[in-house]
Amino acid sequence: MTRELSALQKARLSYQPKLPKVLKNGIRGLSVEFGGPTESVADADDIKEIFPNSYGKPIATFKTGSTDISNEPVNVGVILSGGQAPGGHNVIAGIFDSLKNANQNNRLYGFLGGPSGIINGKYQEITADFLAEYRNTGGFDIIGSGRTKLETEDQFKDTWNNCQNLNISAIVVIGGDDSNTNAAMLAEYFLSKNTGIKVIGVPKTIDGDLKNEQIEISFGFDTATKTYSELIGNIERDANSAKKYWHFIKLMGRSASHVTIECALQTHPNITLISEEVAINKTSLAEVVNYMTDIIVKRSHEGKNFGVAVIPEGLIEFIPEMKSMISNLNDTLALIEDDADYVKLCNQEDKFKYIESKLEKQNAEIFASLPKSIQAQLLADRDPHGNVQVSKIETEKLLIEMIQAKLVEMKAAGEYKGKFAAQPHFFGYEGRCAAPSNFDADYCYSLGYNAFALAHFGLSGYISSVRNLTKPADEWIAGGVPLTMMMNMEKRHGALKPVIQKALVELDGPVFEYLKKNREKWALEDHYIFTGPIQYYGPPEIADVTTKTIQLERT
Amino acid sequence: MTRELSALQKARLSYQPKLPKVLKNGIRGLSVEFGGPTESVADADDIKEIFPNSYGKPIATFKTGSTDISNEPVNVGVILSGGQAPGGHNVIAGIFDSLKNANQNNRLYGFLGGPSGIINGKYQEITADFLAEYRNTGGFDIIGSGRTKLETEDQFKDTWNNCQNLNISAIVVIGGDDSNTNAAMLAEYFLSKNTGIKVIGVPKTIDGDLKNEQIEISFGFDTATKTYSELIGNIERDANSAKKYWHFIKLMGRSASHVTIECALQTHPNITLISEEVAINKTSLAEVVNYMTDIIVKRSHEGKNFGVAVIPEGLIEFIPEMKSMISNLNDTLALIEDDADYVKLCNQEDKFKYIESKLEKQNAEIFASLPKSIQAQLLADRDPHGNVQVSKIETEKLLIEMIQAKLVEMKAAGEYKGKFAAQPHFFGYEGRCAAPSNFDADYCYSLGYNAFALAHFGLSGYISSVRNLTKPADEWIAGGVPLTMMMNMEKRHGALKPVIQKALVELDGPVFEYLKKNREKWALEDHYIFTGPIQYYGPPEIADVTTKTIQLERT
């Protein structure tokens, strides 16, 4: 079936992504320069022991030059791993154009549905025609993605078999920190078996938590945060026009608050919560509520019964006392489920009281402080093991209800005379598959083009690295960083494992500093910024500039 | 305080909106042509009786020419009425540039906070500098809006006084159908008192329900639907990539489904519900659930446990049996509130059962068919008069829960083997204050420019009309339509009132026909279209084209 396309879709298909100058010469015009041996960010001995064949490799940087590397036809495999991020299709387009540039007879195979595709040998050859309708588009629908972890010996064996069947000599893994950790393990496995199969990783995730000295940002972060900022700005303008509502906007990002802080820097909301700050300060839920209520009350004194608050999805999980209450609650529920005294209670309130009586004092207080609706939700939404699912808690609504309750008290006490009406929002799916901004389209295409180049030069266990991103694409630096360099040992399910270190928001970094310096002003005065929708045309400062986060971190 | 602006905000401030050719010559280069006397759409005699001085005026069309109309300095007042719509600021910019073009000494006063501003004499003069930072921006924050109805004799008197104080000879009312009805009444009042004050209306509302033969569309509809369609398309791409979720997307628009059907035509979701169709067919809630479930099951048979459904905000209120159940429930609750047998029930389920026993049979069945959470919500969310607030029902979640329940039954009966996981969304505030698209920026500016021209030519009780909108702005036709022509008599709070007829989705019109012809195909195959974000730059087919609705209705 021929698919109907919007005018913009048609136009974007023919967009030619920008490449770093060095890659414009094509594969034959490249030479590679190596730095000295590298060390892992921590736990060097353990990492070295686990990665005897791939540890400590030097950083590689491409230069204009020429190479006498054999140009025999090769086949390359690619997989998309984990959640969608804008630009994934362009990484594949970059790999394709790069390998065809090296040799028209080179072939690219896309494994279907993520890592399980390479384990089960489910694939589809990516041809020029097939690829044509995916260039510069959002989504991962070209070959699909999946969350299977590629980590066991058996999986590696199957992967090896399937590569042999297709005569594949290089695999590109497009994924987040875990997927790249697995890529490193697969690379080590292939080296240990002298398979000659290279493994290259590509940094993907809208969460922006896969970055470090060498990786300035993961792809998709730019487009996703610009899409959310468009919406936040529109809502700010609405709040400032209607002057009637407080909008509580939860933003995707469970394990780090990069998305929330980037959007805050782009739109200047009245309240910005950052999970990492809450965790470090051991902030209690009551303190979070007080902080927000204080701003709401101060604004109401100036006749402003409206505002905008942005909240990271993972907030609750970063509040220490909530963690402890939840685990205590899980144990307690397991105990009293068959307790006749509990079961016979017909009234929910009585159930809550009974549970409180069984919880440790401090946890009982926290539980009691929660709105009834959330208490009910905690008892209702249990996972198959009967555990409360903290991730199911609708943080934005929890905060609204607790603030509401507090304001009622304050009104009774004559400390508050304002009106409080709130609208909850959650933005996540709206941005994960947006068509990539020019920046992500260019960056992803370059990462893919560069990924094949690394494999072509025989490198394995590297992540594709394109740097100097605050400059025009022409000046970007292309090369590779050994995956082991980004690793350390962390506890996972009780056992120490080698993993790529997640980048959390640094509370002493320039991005958080900027928020800290301005948030009081943004809270009371209105400094809303309306970024508007992503523009693909127009002057570079509108169409090509990337995030505030990179600009603050890299300039 | 000098406000920080995004790059796009800065660029848009200097965008010069396009005008119809005829208006480009300026006010002195205009002549006006009149058609024959007009009749109201219905109830001519009643309308004529209520509007003796303004009834039956001819349609006015501007032509290139010249006028000997006095060019003495005049003052004009403007008010924004009701909910925000993208482009309101440009209407004001159009009025300003138009009146300054007529005479540099003309002045524009903006009344603050909507109709109440003109009643209480709260205003602010709109100067070139003040206006400069609002050109081509979204929101109504320039002078604010309000929902006060301007309809009583006393309010008219106060308005007259405030106009005299500022020596205002024309008022422009920017609002929806009700606000323009009030504008017509104010115009009639001013004529009956020989005040010489002209009143001109401007058609505003993102709902798109203020349109007719002469008004092709209200402003804001284009930008809002493009913004929602961007998000729906992104979510479709996500659904099609993750293949994991059904997304239920509720769209703003309580009284008509124009927004939903326009977005459906732009994005081709799998399911589109239209309130007007549900009302005509007297569709029951169960039938709506069955219709959706049927599509979900059919898709799951093809291994597609994902999809996208769009739902108009007002759906529930259009389901006849729900209306009757709600009113029966209101009466019943009023009766049993102090009923000891009811009050003593400690268990919610028992309360529900008791209420069912008191409802009329058919209504009891409907109530019983609702998910517990919705039953609880119905009893909890009551308005000050103790009435259940149907508008508070979260339609998208109601449908998800009922479908979930049905699928569980079908699974048990072996009729369904799929997985159903759903994500609810509600889009409204995200689009009401978006920066106007080029179309809305041009259209609104033209409406404003044209509104002053109408007053300048001595017309009153007219609505600013810019037509031929599917053609380039150059070919747009500018003029005025007598407000009485758009009116009929309708029951409001028990009494017959003259009102501008609301435009509902016409089930025999080309827009609905298009949906009907395609929806089955869209339901099972995937014809998702990804419109992407509004573009302000680039080729006209991307940056300037307006909605499918207008294109189907006018070409």
mmCIF file of N, CA and C in Angstrom, chain A residues 1 4 6-9 11 84 89 134 137-141 147 230-231 234-235 237-238 240-242 245 247 268 346-347 397 423 425 427 429-430 432-434 526 529-539 541-542, chain B residues 1 4 6-9 11 84 89 134 137-141 230-231 234-235 237-238 240-242 244-245 247 268 346-347 397 423 425 427 429-430 432-434 526-527 529-539 541-542:
data_model
loop_
_atom_site.group_PDB
_atom_site.id
_atom_site.type_symbol
_atom_site.label_atom_id
_atom_site.label_comp_id
_atom_site.label_asym_id
_atom_site.label_seq_id
_atom_site.Cartn_x
_atom_site.Cartn_y
_atom_site.Cartn_z
ATOM 1 N N MET A 1 0.850 -1.192 0.000
ATOM 2 C CA MET A 1 0.000 0.000 0.000
ATOM 3 C C MET A 1 0.889 1.247 0.000
ATOM 4 N N GLU A 4 -0.050 7.617 2.486
ATOM 5 C CA GLU A 4 -0.297 9.051 2.302
ATOM 6 C C GLU A 4 0.608 9.814 3.262
ATOM 7 N N SER A 6 2.047 13.679 4.846
ATOM 8 C CA SER A 6 1.778 15.112 4.995
ATOM 9 C C SER A 6 2.829 15.875 4.189
ATOM 10 N N ALA A 7 2.529 17.137 3.912
ATOM 11 C CA ALA A 7 3.458 17.961 3.116
ATOM 12 C C ALA A 7 4.835 17.998 3.777
ATOM 13 N N LEU A 8 4.838 18.104 5.116
ATOM 14 C CA LEU A 8 6.123 18.188 5.824
ATOM 15 C C LEU A 8 6.865 16.854 5.760
ATOM 16 N N GLN A 9 6.108 15.749 5.881
ATOM 17 C CA GLN A 9 6.750 14.427 5.757
ATOM 18 C C GLN A 9 7.477 14.318 4.424
ATOM 19 N N ALA A 11 8.574 16.656 2.477
ATOM 20 C CA ALA A 11 9.733 17.552 2.401
ATOM 21 C C ALA A 11 10.914 16.983 3.192
ATOM 22 N N GLN A 84 11.913 4.365 22.215
ATOM 23 C CA GLN A 84 12.100 5.189 21.031
ATOM 24 C C GLN A 84 12.786 6.516 21.372
ATOM 25 N N HIS A 89 16.040 6.434 12.984
ATOM 26 C CA HIS A 89 16.046 6.089 11.554
ATOM 27 C C HIS A 89 17.238 6.728 10.839
ATOM 28 N N TYR A 134 12.031 6.405 5.236
ATOM 29 C CA TYR A 134 12.286 6.574 6.675
ATOM 30 C C TYR A 134 13.298 7.671 6.991
ATOM 31 N N THR A 137 12.753 10.735 9.594
ATOM 32 C CA THR A 137 11.463 10.544 10.255
ATOM 33 C C THR A 137 11.668 10.125 11.708
ATOM 34 N N GLY A 138 10.637 10.303 12.528
ATOM 35 C CA GLY A 138 10.685 9.855 13.919
ATOM 36 C C GLY A 138 10.329 8.388 14.011
ATOM 37 N N GLY A 139 10.350 7.877 15.232
ATOM 38 C CA GLY A 139 9.929 6.508 15.464
ATOM 39 C C GLY A 139 11.025 5.487 15.254
ATOM 40 N N PHE A 140 10.738 4.264 15.668
ATOM 41 C CA PHE A 140 11.646 3.126 15.474
ATOM 42 C C PHE A 140 10.956 2.074 14.627
ATOM 43 N N ASP A 141 9.940 2.484 13.857
ATOM 44 C CA ASP A 141 9.119 1.493 13.153
ATOM 45 C C ASP A 141 9.830 0.861 11.962
ATOM 46 N N ARG A 147 13.129 -4.780 24.332
ATOM 47 C CA ARG A 147 13.819 -4.584 25.608
ATOM 48 C C ARG A 147 14.545 -5.843 26.108
ATOM 49 N N GLU A 230 7.787 23.227 23.715
ATOM 50 C CA GLU A 230 6.733 23.874 22.917
ATOM 51 C C GLU A 230 5.426 23.849 23.713
ATOM 52 N N LEU A 231 5.104 22.654 24.254
ATOM 53 C CA LEU A 231 3.829 22.475 24.958
ATOM 54 C C LEU A 231 3.816 23.237 26.278
ATOM 55 N N ASN A 234 3.288 26.841 25.515
ATOM 56 C CA ASN A 234 1.886 27.112 25.159
ATOM 57 C C ASN A 234 1.014 27.146 26.404
ATOM 58 N N ILE A 235 1.289 26.236 27.335
ATOM 59 C CA ILE A 235 0.494 26.177 28.566
ATOM 60 C C ILE A 235 0.807 27.387 29.449
ATOM 61 N N ARG A 237 1.580 30.306 28.363
ATOM 62 C CA ARG A 237 0.875 31.443 27.755
ATOM 63 C C ARG A 237 -0.617 31.373 28.110
ATOM 64 N N ASP A 238 -1.146 30.151 28.167
ATOM 65 C CA ASP A 238 -2.551 29.969 28.518
ATOM 66 C C ASP A 238 -2.778 30.361 29.975
ATOM 67 N N ASN A 240 -1.053 32.371 31.746
ATOM 68 C CA ASN A 240 -0.851 33.812 31.889
ATOM 69 C C ASN A 240 -1.992 34.620 31.253
ATOM 70 N N SER A 241 -2.756 33.965 30.364
ATOM 71 C CA SER A 241 -3.901 34.636 29.725
ATOM 72 C C SER A 241 -5.167 34.425 30.538
ATOM 73 N N ALA A 242 -5.412 33.166 30.924
ATOM 74 C CA ALA A 242 -6.639 32.844 31.669
ATOM 75 C C ALA A 242 -6.503 33.264 33.133
ATOM 76 N N TYR A 245 -5.605 28.927 36.328
ATOM 77 C CA TYR A 245 -5.148 27.581 36.696
ATOM 78 C C TYR A 245 -3.666 27.515 37.015
ATOM 79 N N HIS A 247 -0.888 24.764 36.399
ATOM 80 C CA HIS A 247 -0.666 23.568 35.590
ATOM 81 C C HIS A 247 0.512 22.793 36.163
ATOM 82 N N HIS A 268 11.260 28.597 31.554
ATOM 83 C CA HIS A 268 11.169 29.382 32.792
ATOM 84 C C HIS A 268 9.838 29.232 33.521
ATOM 85 N N CYS A 346 -14.948 -3.338 56.323
ATOM 86 C CA CYS A 346 -15.665 -3.070 55.070
ATOM 87 C C CYS A 346 -15.405 -1.648 54.601
ATOM 88 N N ASN A 347 -14.960 -0.821 55.501
ATOM 89 C CA ASN A 347 -14.775 0.577 55.146
ATOM 90 C C ASN A 347 -13.300 0.862 54.859
ATOM 91 N N LYS A 397 -0.717 14.431 40.410
ATOM 92 C CA LYS A 397 -2.004 14.498 41.110
ATOM 93 C C LYS A 397 -1.819 14.394 42.617
ATOM 94 N N GLN A 423 -4.515 21.885 36.916
ATOM 95 C CA GLN A 423 -4.674 20.974 35.779
ATOM 96 C C GLN A 423 -3.420 20.100 35.693
ATOM 97 N N HIS A 425 -0.847 17.402 33.849
ATOM 98 C CA HIS A 425 -0.442 16.982 32.502
ATOM 99 C C HIS A 425 0.715 16.004 32.631
ATOM 100 N N PHE A 427 3.684 14.630 29.901
ATOM 101 C CA PHE A 427 4.209 14.597 28.537
ATOM 102 C C PHE A 427 5.357 13.604 28.436
ATOM 103 N N TYR A 429 4.996 10.442 25.662
ATOM 104 C CA TYR A 429 4.758 9.837 24.344
ATOM 105 C C TYR A 429 4.672 10.889 23.243
ATOM 106 N N GLU A 430 4.391 12.126 23.639
ATOM 107 C CA GLU A 430 4.272 13.203 22.648
ATOM 108 C C GLU A 430 5.614 13.539 22.004
ATOM 109 N N ARG A 432 8.693 11.256 22.195
ATOM 110 C CA ARG A 432 9.654 10.169 21.935
ATOM 111 C C ARG A 432 9.787 9.837 20.453
ATOM 112 N N CYS A 433 8.727 10.076 19.702
ATOM 113 C CA CYS A 433 8.740 9.708 18.277
ATOM 114 C C CYS A 433 8.521 10.897 17.360
ATOM 115 N N ALA A 434 8.748 12.093 17.888
ATOM 116 C CA ALA A 434 8.652 13.279 17.032
ATOM 117 C C ALA A 434 9.678 13.142 15.915
ATOM 118 N N ASP A 526 6.971 36.713 36.310
ATOM 119 C CA ASP A 526 6.674 35.773 35.226
ATOM 120 C C ASP A 526 7.671 35.983 34.112
ATOM 121 N N ILE A 529 9.008 31.766 28.784
ATOM 122 C CA ILE A 529 9.534 31.862 27.424
ATOM 123 C C ILE A 529 8.738 30.890 26.558
ATOM 124 N N PHE A 530 8.349 31.360 25.392
ATOM 125 C CA PHE A 530 7.536 30.550 24.494
ATOM 126 C C PHE A 530 8.407 30.122 23.321
ATOM 127 N N THR A 531 8.894 28.883 23.393
ATOM 128 C CA THR A 531 9.871 28.462 22.380
ATOM 129 C C THR A 531 9.204 28.159 21.051
ATOM 130 N N GLY A 532 7.927 27.803 21.094
ATOM 131 C CA GLY A 532 7.230 27.479 19.853
ATOM 132 C C GLY A 532 7.653 26.126 19.316
ATOM 133 N N PRO A 533 7.000 25.689 18.234
ATOM 134 C CA PRO A 533 7.278 24.371 17.664
ATOM 135 C C PRO A 533 8.645 24.313 16.987
ATOM 136 N N ILE A 534 9.199 23.111 16.889
ATOM 137 C CA ILE A 534 10.466 22.884 16.188
ATOM 138 C C ILE A 534 10.337 23.394 14.756
ATOM 139 N N GLN A 535 11.316 24.165 14.320
ATOM 140 C CA GLN A 535 11.329 24.669 12.942
ATOM 141 C C GLN A 535 12.423 23.952 12.151
ATOM 142 N N TYR A 536 12.057 23.506 10.957
ATOM 143 C CA TYR A 536 13.031 22.805 10.101
ATOM 144 C C TYR A 536 13.629 23.746 9.068
ATOM 145 N N TYR A 537 12.954 24.872 8.859
ATOM 146 C CA TYR A 537 13.423 25.870 7.910
ATOM 147 C C TYR A 537 13.749 27.139 8.703
ATOM 148 N N GLY A 538 14.276 28.137 7.985
ATOM 149 C CA GLY A 538 14.511 29.419 8.632
ATOM 150 C C GLY A 538 15.938 29.583 9.093
ATOM 151 N N PRO A 539 16.242 30.744 9.707
ATOM 152 C CA PRO A 539 17.608 31.064 10.124
ATOM 153 C C PRO A 539 18.175 30.016 11.085
ATOM 154 N N GLU A 541 19.762 30.124 13.843
ATOM 155 C CA GLU A 541 19.544 30.272 15.300
ATOM 156 C C GLU A 541 18.165 29.751 15.685
ATOM 157 N N ILE A 542 17.283 29.596 14.694
ATOM 158 C CA ILE A 542 15.955 29.031 14.961
ATOM 159 C C ILE A 542 15.913 27.552 14.600
ATOM 160 N N MET B 1 10.402 45.369 33.430
ATOM 161 C CA MET B 1 11.375 44.305 33.199
ATOM 162 C C MET B 1 11.400 43.966 31.709
ATOM 163 N N GLU B 4 12.851 38.099 28.366
ATOM 164 C CA GLU B 4 13.721 37.263 27.537
ATOM 165 C C GLU B 4 12.840 36.530 26.527
ATOM 166 N N SER B 6 12.523 33.739 23.111
ATOM 167 C CA SER B 6 13.168 32.678 22.342
ATOM 168 C C SER B 6 13.468 33.214 20.943
ATOM 169 N N ALA B 7 14.365 32.526 20.247
ATOM 170 C CA ALA B 7 14.748 32.969 18.891
ATOM 171 C C ALA B 7 13.521 33.066 17.992
ATOM 172 N N LEU B 8 12.619 32.097 18.129
ATOM 173 C CA LEU B 8 11.430 32.098 17.273
ATOM 174 C C LEU B 8 10.493 33.243 17.645
ATOM 175 N N GLN B 9 10.363 33.508 18.964
ATOM 176 C CA GLN B 9 9.529 34.648 19.384
ATOM 177 C C GLN B 9 10.023 35.933 18.728
ATOM 178 N N ALA B 11 11.772 36.332 16.054
ATOM 179 C CA ALA B 11 11.550 36.335 14.604
ATOM 180 C C ALA B 11 10.076 36.624 14.277
ATOM 181 N N GLN B 84 -9.334 31.547 25.217
ATOM 182 C CA GLN B 84 -8.245 31.941 24.329
ATOM 183 C C GLN B 84 -8.314 31.201 22.993
ATOM 184 N N HIS B 89 -4.202 38.355 19.396
ATOM 185 C CA HIS B 89 -3.338 39.544 19.406
ATOM 186 C C HIS B 89 -3.224 40.150 18.005
ATOM 187 N N TYR B 134 3.548 42.002 21.048
ATOM 188 C CA TYR B 134 2.456 41.014 20.975
ATOM 189 C C TYR B 134 2.124 40.569 19.558
ATOM 190 N N THR B 137 1.875 36.740 18.265
ATOM 191 C CA THR B 137 2.055 35.859 19.424
ATOM 192 C C THR B 137 0.726 35.208 19.787
ATOM 193 N N GLY B 138 0.804 34.099 20.538
ATOM 194 C CA GLY B 138 -0.403 33.431 21.020
ATOM 195 C C GLY B 138 -0.899 34.082 22.290
ATOM 196 N N GLY B 139 -1.996 33.559 22.823
ATOM 197 C CA GLY B 139 -2.512 34.044 24.094
ATOM 198 C C GLY B 139 -3.399 35.264 23.977
ATOM 199 N N PHE B 140 -4.045 35.584 25.078
ATOM 200 C CA PHE B 140 -4.896 36.778 25.189
ATOM 201 C C PHE B 140 -4.344 37.689 26.268
ATOM 202 N N ASP B 141 -3.060 37.537 26.585
ATOM 203 C CA ASP B 141 -2.519 38.270 27.738
ATOM 204 C C ASP B 141 -2.336 39.755 27.473
ATOM 205 N N GLU B 230 -0.136 17.547 15.492
ATOM 206 C CA GLU B 230 1.298 17.263 15.671
ATOM 207 C C GLU B 230 1.451 16.189 16.748
ATOM 208 N N LEU B 231 0.747 16.383 17.878
ATOM 209 C CA LEU B 231 0.890 15.470 19.020
ATOM 210 C C LEU B 231 0.281 14.107 18.713
ATOM 211 N N ASN B 234 2.637 12.266 16.503
ATOM 212 C CA ASN B 234 3.792 11.758 17.261
ATOM 213 C C ASN B 234 3.410 10.521 18.053
ATOM 214 N N ILE B 235 2.210 10.536 18.631
ATOM 215 C CA ILE B 235 1.757 9.395 19.430
ATOM 216 C C ILE B 235 1.465 8.201 18.518
ATOM 217 N N ARG B 237 3.030 7.526 15.805
ATOM 218 C CA ARG B 237 4.338 6.962 15.428
ATOM 219 C C ARG B 237 4.882 6.139 16.590
ATOM 220 N N ASP B 238 4.631 6.603 17.818
ATOM 221 C CA ASP B 238 5.086 5.881 19.004
ATOM 222 C C ASP B 238 4.341 4.557 19.125
ATOM 223 N N ASN B 240 2.958 2.886 16.799
ATOM 224 C CA ASN B 240 3.353 2.016 15.693
ATOM 225 C C ASN B 240 4.779 1.499 15.855
ATOM 226 N N SER B 241 5.570 2.153 16.692
ATOM 227 C CA SER B 241 6.948 1.711 16.954
ATOM 228 C C SER B 241 6.993 0.748 18.122
ATOM 229 N N ALA B 242 6.328 1.140 19.226
ATOM 230 C CA ALA B 242 6.357 0.304 20.440
ATOM 231 C C ALA B 242 5.406 -0.885 20.289
ATOM 232 N N LYS B 244 2.661 -1.505 21.598
ATOM 233 C CA LYS B 244 2.415 -1.953 22.967
ATOM 234 C C LYS B 244 1.159 -1.330 23.570
ATOM 235 N N TYR B 245 0.812 -0.127 23.128
ATOM 236 C CA TYR B 245 -0.269 0.613 23.787
ATOM 237 C C TYR B 245 -1.363 1.050 22.821
ATOM 238 N N HIS B 247 -3.635 4.289 22.622
ATOM 239 C CA HIS B 247 -3.684 5.649 23.158
ATOM 240 C C HIS B 247 -5.083 6.216 22.936
ATOM 241 N N HIS B 268 -5.416 10.432 10.596
ATOM 242 C CA HIS B 268 -5.918 9.076 10.315
ATOM 243 C C HIS B 268 -5.747 8.104 11.478
ATOM 244 N N CYS B 346 -21.745 1.498 55.032
ATOM 245 C CA CYS B 346 -20.340 1.906 55.166
ATOM 246 C C CYS B 346 -19.547 1.483 53.934
ATOM 247 N N ASN B 347 -20.099 0.548 53.182
ATOM 248 C CA ASN B 347 -19.355 0.021 52.039
ATOM 249 C C ASN B 347 -19.855 0.668 50.749
ATOM 250 N N LYS B 397 -10.933 7.779 30.214
ATOM 251 C CA LYS B 397 -10.674 6.719 31.193
ATOM 252 C C LYS B 397 -11.897 5.833 31.376
ATOM 253 N N GLN B 423 -3.176 4.131 27.253
ATOM 254 C CA GLN B 423 -2.655 5.381 27.812
ATOM 255 C C GLN B 423 -3.660 6.491 27.505
ATOM 256 N N HIS B 425 -4.941 10.446 27.227
ATOM 257 C CA HIS B 425 -4.389 11.789 27.012
ATOM 258 C C HIS B 425 -5.545 12.770 26.881
ATOM 259 N N PHE B 427 -5.840 16.706 25.276
ATOM 260 C CA PHE B 427 -5.180 17.884 24.703
ATOM 261 C C PHE B 427 -6.178 19.021 24.551
ATOM 262 N N TYR B 429 -5.330 22.657 26.527
ATOM 263 C CA TYR B 429 -4.512 23.812 26.910
ATOM 264 C C TYR B 429 -3.238 23.901 26.075
ATOM 265 N N GLU B 430 -2.841 22.782 25.485
ATOM 266 C CA GLU B 430 -1.614 22.772 24.679
ATOM 267 C C GLU B 430 -1.768 23.575 23.394
ATOM 268 N N ARG B 432 -4.601 26.102 22.789
ATOM 269 C CA ARG B 432 -5.412 27.333 22.817
ATOM 270 C C ARG B 432 -4.572 28.598 22.716
ATOM 271 N N CYS B 433 -3.330 28.517 23.181
ATOM 272 C CA CYS B 433 -2.485 29.717 23.203
ATOM 273 C C CYS B 433 -1.208 29.544 22.401
ATOM 274 N N ALA B 434 -1.203 28.576 21.508
ATOM 275 C CA ALA B 434 -0.046 28.410 20.623
ATOM 276 C C ALA B 434 0.113 29.689 19.800
ATOM 277 N N ASP B 526 -2.996 0.533 8.835
ATOM 278 C CA ASP B 526 -2.451 1.703 9.527
ATOM 279 C C ASP B 526 -2.126 2.775 8.506
ATOM 280 N N HIS B 527 -2.913 3.826 8.519
ATOM 281 C CA HIS B 527 -2.730 4.919 7.567
ATOM 282 C C HIS B 527 -2.315 6.202 8.280
ATOM 283 N N ILE B 529 -0.856 9.490 9.588
ATOM 284 C CA ILE B 529 -0.138 10.580 8.934
ATOM 285 C C ILE B 529 0.521 11.414 10.029
ATOM 286 N N PHE B 530 1.768 11.782 9.796
ATOM 287 C CA PHE B 530 2.522 12.537 10.792
ATOM 288 C C PHE B 530 2.684 13.965 10.282
ATOM 289 N N THR B 531 1.840 14.859 10.798
ATOM 290 C CA THR B 531 1.829 16.217 10.228
ATOM 291 C C THR B 531 3.036 17.025 10.690
ATOM 292 N N GLY B 532 3.571 16.664 11.850
ATOM 293 C CA GLY B 532 4.710 17.418 12.365
ATOM 294 C C GLY B 532 4.283 18.769 12.912
ATOM 295 N N PRO B 533 5.243 19.498 13.500
ATOM 296 C CA PRO B 533 4.935 20.790 14.120
ATOM 297 C C PRO B 533 4.626 21.869 13.076
ATOM 298 N N ILE B 534 3.880 22.881 13.502
ATOM 299 C CA ILE B 534 3.577 24.029 12.638
ATOM 300 C C ILE B 534 4.882 24.645 12.154
ATOM 301 N N GLN B 535 4.973 24.899 10.859
ATOM 302 C CA GLN B 535 6.156 25.547 10.276
ATOM 303 C C GLN B 535 5.798 26.977 9.869
ATOM 304 N N TYR B 536 6.675 27.905 10.237
ATOM 305 C CA TYR B 536 6.446 29.312 9.890
ATOM 306 C C TYR B 536 7.237 29.713 8.656
ATOM 307 N N TYR B 537 8.233 28.906 8.339
ATOM 308 C CA TYR B 537 9.071 29.153 7.164
ATOM 309 C C TYR B 537 8.861 28.002 6.192
ATOM 310 N N GLY B 538 9.465 28.118 5.021
ATOM 311 C CA GLY B 538 9.409 27.011 4.078
ATOM 312 C C GLY B 538 8.347 27.202 3.022
ATOM 313 N N PRO B 539 8.227 26.202 2.120
ATOM 314 C CA PRO B 539 7.300 26.312 0.992
ATOM 315 C C PRO B 539 5.856 26.516 1.453
ATOM 316 N N GLU B 541 3.043 25.232 0.682
ATOM 317 C CA GLU B 541 2.193 24.056 0.975
ATOM 318 C C GLU B 541 2.480 23.525 2.370
ATOM 319 N N ILE B 542 3.608 23.930 2.944
ATOM 320 C CA ILE B 542 3.924 23.510 4.315
ATOM 321 C C ILE B 542 3.594 24.618 5.311
#
